[in-house]
Amino acid sequence: MDFETIFKSQLDALKSEGNYRVFADLERKRGSFPRAASHCAGEVKDVTVWCSNDYLGMGQHADVVKAMVDTVQSCGTGSGGTRNISGTNHHHLMLEAELADLHGKEAALLFTSGYVSNWAALSTLGARIPNAVILSDAANHASMIEGIRHSRADKVLWKHNDWRDLDRKLAACGDRPKIVAFESVYSMDGDIAPIKEILNVAKAHGAMTYIDEVHAVGMYGPRGGGVSEREGLADQIDLIEGTLGKAYGVVGGYITGSAAMCDFIRSFASGFIFTTALPPAVAAAATASIKHLKTSGVERQRQREQVAKLRTRLDKLGIPHMENDSHIIPVMIGDPVKCRQISDILMRDWGIYVQPINYPTVPKGTERLRITPSPYHSDADIDHLCTALSSLWRQCALSHAVA
């Protein structure tokens, strides 16, 4: 069997479709966010990053950096093992307590990433709750889909953000144990779930509720507890899952909920049991970030202002972007090759980095540039981005007219 030919042929197919992914070689600069150094073809140039999930720039915050550096000095680098075998450090327990407090829950459990926390939690719940059925929003993240698949529990899809469809499908499940899994902010379209209506329907059918707040924690609510905190609904949700790798600027994932549920997942989830724990310095940095954003609304307010400014400018220029109530601005292209070309030109000619988002991350025909303004993007940065996009849109329109 010629395995190399198999690999290359499928990669060639990706390239011909315009869906082959090229990673930008970036070097982040503390104190200069959203600036970064781009390494390409032996050259190094400064670029402005417009697609980072470090939404509030907390990855460079002085308190967060200091907590990580100080903890490396005191504890060393790695954790030394899984949580069960020598890997539980006091900093992990402090962070779990901070997370439980953030969401008003009895307990929290750390994982190495948001992907792993979704995969491990959903696979464990679905596998170990007898005769469970998981009702999953049709737009749920790949990590949730994989967790449900791995659980081998029955899965029912309900139409995206359609609580009426969820109601019908919950009723059809009868008296089986039911788990409703959905997100608060959907990362590619930036739309926000009707959480209150979903919870009301789930409660009426006796279903457990599971919400992924990875694109919302740190960003919404008076203390950064997510959309569920902003809307005063966190206490009605059984399990809140989040990440430390986006608005909190570090890395890792977590779940929060009752002490019994967190202990249940801790005791049975292979994705927790057999994985080396996060380094203590990462846990300390995340704790510092969460503590800061619990009391400071400055970053969130400034970020919302810059999002509003950019949307207004795009509207005036006639550049199509998907409307939503979140911090995510999808500029729609609709063609994978053009999306890649526009991204390349922005980087090469304008010093702007926006990663093209193509299939399978989004459905074919909905390719886009996913823009995420931060509190540290200046008005001049917005002007520069809009000038660049406007120039490219005029070129595209002229090219289309000639064709």
Tab-separated table of C-alpha atoms in Angstrom, residues 14 69-70 76 85 145 157 173 185 189 210 224 247 278 309 325 334 348 350 352 370 387-388 403:
chain	number	residue	atom	x	y	z
A	14	LEU	CA	-7.976	20.186	-0.566
A	69	VAL	CA	6.364	34.077	35.655
A	70	ASP	CA	6.246	34.051	39.461
A	76	GLY	CA	8.829	25.005	37.887
A	85	ILE	CA	-0.804	10.828	40.001
A	145	ILE	CA	-20.305	16.660	18.219
A	157	LEU	CA	-30.479	17.359	16.274
A	173	CYS	CA	-38.201	11.480	23.515
A	185	VAL	CA	-22.265	32.583	21.333
A	189	ASP	CA	-21.814	33.513	12.766
A	210	TYR	CA	-25.446	21.910	29.071
A	224	GLY	CA	-17.447	38.081	32.844
A	247	ALA	CA	-10.956	36.096	26.586
A	278	LEU	CA	-2.059	21.904	33.122
A	309	LYS	CA	-17.224	51.541	15.195
A	325	ASP	CA	-25.324	40.945	18.758
A	334	GLY	CA	-18.703	33.146	-0.330
A	348	ARG	CA	1.209	41.084	1.909
A	350	TRP	CA	-1.492	46.040	3.962
A	352	ILE	CA	-3.254	43.035	8.107
A	370	ARG	CA	-13.864	36.421	10.788
A	387	THR	CA	-9.386	51.371	3.649
A	388	ALA	CA	-7.837	48.035	2.738
A	403	ALA	CA	-15.595	39.150	-16.559
